[in-house]
Amino acid sequence: MYRTVNCGELRLSHVGQEVILSGWVQATREFGSLTFVDLRDRYGITQLVFNIEDDRELCEKARELGREYVIKASGLVRERSNKNPNRPTGDVEMEVKSLAILNKSKVPPFTIEDESDGGEDLRMKYRYLDMRRNPVKDKIIFRSQVAFAVRKYLMDQNFIEIETPCLIKSTPEGARDFVVPSRMNPGQFYALPQSPQTFKQILMVAGFDRYFQIVKCFRDEDLRADRQPEFTQIDCEMAFVTRDQVLDVFEGLTRYVCKAVRDIDLPEFPRMSYDDAMRLYGSDKPDTRFEMTISDLTGNAQGHGFGVFDQAEVVLGINATGQAGEYSNKDINKLTDWVKRPQIGAKGLVYVKWNADGSIKSSVGKFYSDETLISWCEKMGAAKGDMLLILSGELDATRKQMGELRLEMGRRLDLIDPAVFKPLWVVDFPLMEWDPDSNRFHAMHHPFTAPKSEDIDKMLDGDHETMKKLRADAYDLVINGVEIGGGSIRIHDRALQEKNFKLLGFTEEESEKQFGFLMGAFEYGAPPHGGIAFGFDRFCAVMQGSVSIRDFIAFPKNNMGRDVMIDAPASIDAEQLEELGLNLNLE
Amino acid sequence: MYRTVNCGELRLSHVGQEVILSGWVQATREFGSLTFVDLRDRYGITQLVFNIEDDRELCEKARELGREYVIKASGLVRERSNKNPNRPTGDVEMEVKSLAILNKSKVPPFTIEDESDGGEDLRMKYRYLDMRRNPVKDKIIFRSQVAFAVRKYLMDQNFIEIETPCLIKSTPEGARDFVVPSRMNPGQFYALPQSPQTFKQILMVAGFDRYFQIVKCFRDEDLRADRQPEFTQIDCEMAFVTRDQVLDVFEGLTRYVCKAVRDIDLPEFPRMSYDDAMRLYGSDKPDTRFEMTISDLTGNAQGHGFGVFDQAEVVLGINATGQAGEYSNKDINKLTDWVKRPQIGAKGLVYVKWNADGSIKSSVGKFYSDETLISWCEKMGAAKGDMLLILSGELDATRKQMGELRLEMGRRLDLIDPAVFKPLWVVDFPLMEWDPDSNRFHAMHHPFTAPKSEDIDKMLDGDHETMKKLRADAYDLVINGVEIGGGSIRIHDRALQEKNFKLLGFTEEESEKQFGFLMGAFEYGAPPHGGIAFGFDRFCAVMQGSVSIRDFIAFPKNNMGRDVMIDAPASIDAEQLEELGLNLNLE
């Protein structure tokens, strides 16, 4: 028997009991004849005490314990004279009667404290030590609780969790697949799924009208910060549903989970069109925790002889409330540099300060009268003391730049309350995007997304310009400016699916080879259906107000796709390669 | 709105309500002016009725519906005059007011009935149609319920579900790995996990003292019947536990799940040593639903001049109760052929019939007196009318043959009640098996399994013969002759782990390269730990009394590892191969 209680559970009510504890040595300290050991496990920390006057040998053994030694201690629970109110077990301590060292530990390469002195690389290499730290441990436990709450809600709603295969077929459309050579079928490869999309649609054809799965997905992309080659989705699909029924179910899920794991009551989930999101927030994932929406000043700004604005497709502005007196010329210059960074890409920044004394100061003052500039302020709901920030250029680019500037100003003005959760649905996305590089359309979501029913006819016989305007029955869930998930009503008709593949530049042969099984299934009684997938890692992170997903993953990979703890990927035996019918072909 | 109710829920209490139903056309039939349509969905079947005298056009539309058409029907619930007591909805029908065809269906290639006329290959190719059949659908739903019950129990027991990575490192020991070429690390490969074994041990070192995961695992083995290249495990690990604590927790899990999903109260889980299992049942996964245990007749049978027995290492027998009068010479010859099949491999079969009239008949009657043969019967607890079946030869082989013969006789004598569940723990497995082919020891479980504590010293300095006798702190859960899961207390000490690798024929370099990260972790305070993994597919199958796991998997692969529905694996683009730094090397 290694323990009768854990290190987090002893209270005053246990005083006088003989107990056994096992755990890790967090710290030892001496105080006169006494030696104290903080013993830690997953559940907490309990103070052990040894007295050299009672048992010299035992106490000396305790004095030799190193950090992270694994020990087992038996003894008597007693009330502490010097209580620690910051620790749930802080009213008591164990007077140790016997002590066993279960395993020694080398000195850890970084401190096992909430604020560690270990850098990212070191922490990843010794992930088992990193995970002993509360901030990481708590996130991993939180993730487990979220997963269970998700399952509880969906099972209660009659969803069935169905495992779809990991060894499937490569479909070069979209992101790059990881492939798996098949030894039994030489020269052939499986692919790891980027998502269970086609399988969940097949399950709808099979009649399982409510499917879900918390499932690993794989994408062989060049990794940006906070991207992982393997990640987890909450993947769902429903048959015989309209869009609003899907949104209601997953609004319910989000609400339930936030309440269950964080005791947060989410506010309403407004539904905002993609067009409105782009127009007002310059983003399809608006952070609606603060206002500062974008105003269109094009009509007001053009025709006054300022060439930059006159030649721009749009002139857009936001109002930085109360900032007229806060931003010096130097500050404005710095902000201008910020918007001109390649990540933002603006050409310049125009400001209009409506000073508290009613005077106007602007970088474009020589082109516009004070009255005109005040009329801009008034149009945008600004008051004396406010400052307008204005960008101009091509519509889509300027909106995106303005969206970034809005977020930056929200942060600078401390308008973003990290304790607030603002979910919303963004709906009515474009069906397709024109890609000038490849000179063809791409599906904005994926090629299985249905157009809105009123757009189906236009799609079947529309021209290029019509294509651009088609709306998809697609939706994204956004919380605090982060896209948590997205989905759509799907095409369930073979002819429409074929048409869509054609518009997306698939040859008939390609679409048949890659997705023939799905289109074949559509011919045997496919019901109308739609679904959604949540990024599970991100969902967990957002609920904790965290920007990084990495610590919500027990064993994340680094930006080169490497697991530095186990040192993978690695070379394999020549024999393995030969069995797979492969040769290396390295330059 | 596609439906207000589903096809399984209408009852007499709904009579008079206007409802909407959607689903698949199971069957249509005409009866005078009436047309009946059985509408099916996941939840059941509801009868729709159309009357040509009420609405000719509507009724004619109904008459044209084909099998598996997807329709939506609105109408009035009314009481049936001709009730169907075999169907929960059989008291009512819908008088249809409007009908919409949501999707047509080609004629399915096999009947969507409980007993289908489709062969295995056809059913797999059209798996979405196969899954519409109740026997398959019910198993998939059952699997989902089992998974949830497992999670519920383990979460209530303070286990944390932690996802371990899918892209790990190849370890050529054991079964063959599936590998995944890394584009970003050319010439290097990930491997798909055969199990999360090392990661769950790392999690114990990390302090998560109760881990579980329902997780996909991968093995690139030549597929025998009922093996899948990807399969699912309930994978668990605990720290600071003894063997009996592990067994108690997972006996509790098994008991809870059987009660939750099948309302079955399992009997006691006896604990049987590996030695006893082999001695009494000739198997390490004994089916204890019937007795017919194996008796050792070696001492009784040798020394009477019958060379076959005299030269055998052992002579073993079972008693086929009441069969003396049932087995003719011809039957005995057939049974002899059965034990001589290569799958069993016996050289011959000896019988002793103790006839009801007290006379003895035996194939070895000329070597043994009737008194001797009766003494065998009495030793084995046989009575008049019983028949002994006797095999001889080398110990291990004869035990296994006898185990197979015992199962066969159990089936023939109808001693195996499919409604009965007999779980047991088999414990104290050998630590290592000598493999004469490779001239070295193999780990019976895996190289992380700890020897029983009393055997550690023997292991550290034992010789070859001692090695063979070492016992592992390992255990298997067996139900009805099927191994559901297995596990062990693990080694948590670097020196012992190194010793074990050495005994198993690893060079120091090999063990460091493959498992250095784990042995490194053992140096930073690894707690004592142990765990278990259940075969999830098999667990589901056994609870349903099913022998095959295939229908508990939504999308199984065939014996060539192929998914015939999506036609995977498949060739990939030359461009993909090049990006991965690979050439095909096919003969």
mmCIF file of C-alpha atoms in Angstrom, chain A residues 160 162-165 168-169 195-213 235-240 446 448 490-494 497 512 514-531, chain B residues 24 40 42 68 70 103 110 112 122-133 136-137 140 553-556 563-567:
data_model
loop_
_atom_site.group_PDB
_atom_site.id
_atom_site.type_symbol
_atom_site.label_atom_id
_atom_site.label_comp_id
_atom_site.label_asym_id
_atom_site.label_seq_id
_atom_site.Cartn_x
_atom_site.Cartn_y
_atom_site.Cartn_z
ATOM 1 C CA ILE A 160 -23.539 8.664 -31.431
ATOM 2 C CA ILE A 162 -18.459 6.773 -34.149
ATOM 3 C CA GLU A 163 -14.789 6.194 -34.858
ATOM 4 C CA THR A 164 -13.803 6.817 -38.448
ATOM 5 C CA PRO A 165 -10.620 5.315 -39.862
ATOM 6 C CA ILE A 168 -7.629 6.470 -45.545
ATOM 7 C CA LYS A 169 -6.887 7.761 -49.021
ATOM 8 C CA SER A 195 -10.713 15.570 -41.117
ATOM 9 C CA PRO A 196 -13.329 12.812 -41.156
ATOM 10 C CA GLN A 197 -15.423 14.934 -43.572
ATOM 11 C CA THR A 198 -16.336 12.332 -46.175
ATOM 12 C CA PHE A 199 -16.798 9.588 -43.591
ATOM 13 C CA LYS A 200 -19.198 11.635 -41.522
ATOM 14 C CA GLN A 201 -21.209 12.377 -44.622
ATOM 15 C CA ILE A 202 -21.216 8.643 -45.415
ATOM 16 C CA LEU A 203 -22.527 8.074 -41.890
ATOM 17 C CA MET A 204 -25.426 10.406 -42.639
ATOM 18 C CA VAL A 205 -26.174 8.365 -45.756
ATOM 19 C CA ALA A 206 -25.985 5.311 -43.490
ATOM 20 C CA GLY A 207 -28.767 6.753 -41.351
ATOM 21 C CA PHE A 208 -26.918 7.699 -38.128
ATOM 22 C CA ASP A 209 -28.596 11.072 -38.036
ATOM 23 C CA ARG A 210 -26.482 12.495 -35.194
ATOM 24 C CA TYR A 211 -22.791 11.668 -35.286
ATOM 25 C CA PHE A 212 -19.904 13.069 -33.314
ATOM 26 C CA GLN A 213 -16.324 12.201 -32.611
ATOM 27 C CA ASP A 235 -16.406 16.620 -35.314
ATOM 28 C CA CYS A 236 -20.199 16.524 -35.733
ATOM 29 C CA GLU A 237 -22.816 15.914 -38.378
ATOM 30 C CA MET A 238 -26.628 15.832 -38.400
ATOM 31 C CA ALA A 239 -29.203 14.720 -40.953
ATOM 32 C CA PHE A 240 -32.632 16.202 -41.666
ATOM 33 C CA HIS A 446 -14.549 22.808 -48.684
ATOM 34 C CA PHE A 448 -18.886 19.617 -49.976
ATOM 35 C CA ARG A 490 -23.649 19.912 -47.287
ATOM 36 C CA ILE A 491 -24.488 19.027 -50.817
ATOM 37 C CA HIS A 492 -26.391 15.713 -50.818
ATOM 38 C CA ASP A 493 -27.179 15.488 -54.497
ATOM 39 C CA ARG A 494 -24.819 13.867 -56.976
ATOM 40 C CA GLN A 497 -21.713 17.843 -56.184
ATOM 41 C CA GLU A 512 -14.436 10.379 -59.493
ATOM 42 C CA GLN A 514 -10.995 10.947 -55.137
ATOM 43 C CA PHE A 515 -14.628 11.246 -54.158
ATOM 44 C CA GLY A 516 -16.436 8.708 -56.337
ATOM 45 C CA PHE A 517 -17.404 6.680 -53.259
ATOM 46 C CA LEU A 518 -19.153 9.693 -51.744
ATOM 47 C CA MET A 519 -20.985 10.636 -54.931
ATOM 48 C CA GLY A 520 -21.886 6.982 -55.343
ATOM 49 C CA ALA A 521 -23.352 7.008 -51.842
ATOM 50 C CA PHE A 522 -25.434 10.065 -52.773
ATOM 51 C CA GLU A 523 -27.239 7.864 -55.294
ATOM 52 C CA TYR A 524 -28.564 5.521 -52.633
ATOM 53 C CA GLY A 525 -30.802 7.783 -50.635
ATOM 54 C CA ALA A 526 -28.617 10.501 -49.106
ATOM 55 C CA PRO A 527 -30.573 12.670 -46.666
ATOM 56 C CA PRO A 528 -30.119 16.425 -46.373
ATOM 57 C CA HIS A 529 -27.404 16.981 -43.795
ATOM 58 C CA GLY A 530 -24.971 19.426 -42.304
ATOM 59 C CA GLY A 531 -22.440 19.659 -39.548
ATOM 60 C CA TRP B 24 -36.116 6.091 -45.876
ATOM 61 C CA ARG B 40 -37.609 3.998 -41.558
ATOM 62 C CA ARG B 42 -32.461 5.273 -37.018
ATOM 63 C CA GLU B 68 -34.508 3.608 -49.906
ATOM 64 C CA VAL B 70 -35.595 9.629 -48.820
ATOM 65 C CA ASN B 103 -33.624 12.224 -52.617
ATOM 66 C CA PHE B 110 -28.647 -6.106 -51.362
ATOM 67 C CA ILE B 112 -31.699 -3.678 -46.172
ATOM 68 C CA LEU B 122 -20.608 -6.300 -51.316
ATOM 69 C CA ARG B 123 -21.654 -5.214 -47.834
ATOM 70 C CA MET B 124 -18.232 -3.668 -47.229
ATOM 71 C CA LYS B 125 -18.200 -1.838 -50.536
ATOM 72 C CA TYR B 126 -21.614 -0.355 -49.760
ATOM 73 C CA ARG B 127 -20.963 -0.049 -46.074
ATOM 74 C CA TYR B 128 -23.390 2.917 -45.859
ATOM 75 C CA LEU B 129 -26.207 0.598 -46.904
ATOM 76 C CA ASP B 130 -24.994 -2.228 -44.686
ATOM 77 C CA MET B 131 -25.042 0.109 -41.689
ATOM 78 C CA ARG B 132 -28.717 0.845 -42.292
ATOM 79 C CA ARG B 133 -29.414 -2.755 -41.266
ATOM 80 C CA VAL B 136 -24.891 -3.473 -37.809
ATOM 81 C CA LYS B 137 -26.503 -0.211 -36.734
ATOM 82 C CA ILE B 140 -22.247 0.735 -33.773
ATOM 83 C CA ILE B 553 -16.190 -1.092 -36.400
ATOM 84 C CA ALA B 554 -17.911 1.418 -38.664
ATOM 85 C CA PHE B 555 -15.378 1.166 -41.478
ATOM 86 C CA PRO B 556 -13.316 -2.012 -41.113
ATOM 87 C CA ASP B 563 -10.905 -0.220 -47.346
ATOM 88 C CA VAL B 564 -12.937 -1.402 -50.309
ATOM 89 C CA MET B 565 -15.480 1.395 -49.985
ATOM 90 C CA ILE B 566 -13.041 4.260 -50.528
ATOM 91 C CA ASP B 567 -10.530 2.009 -52.333
#
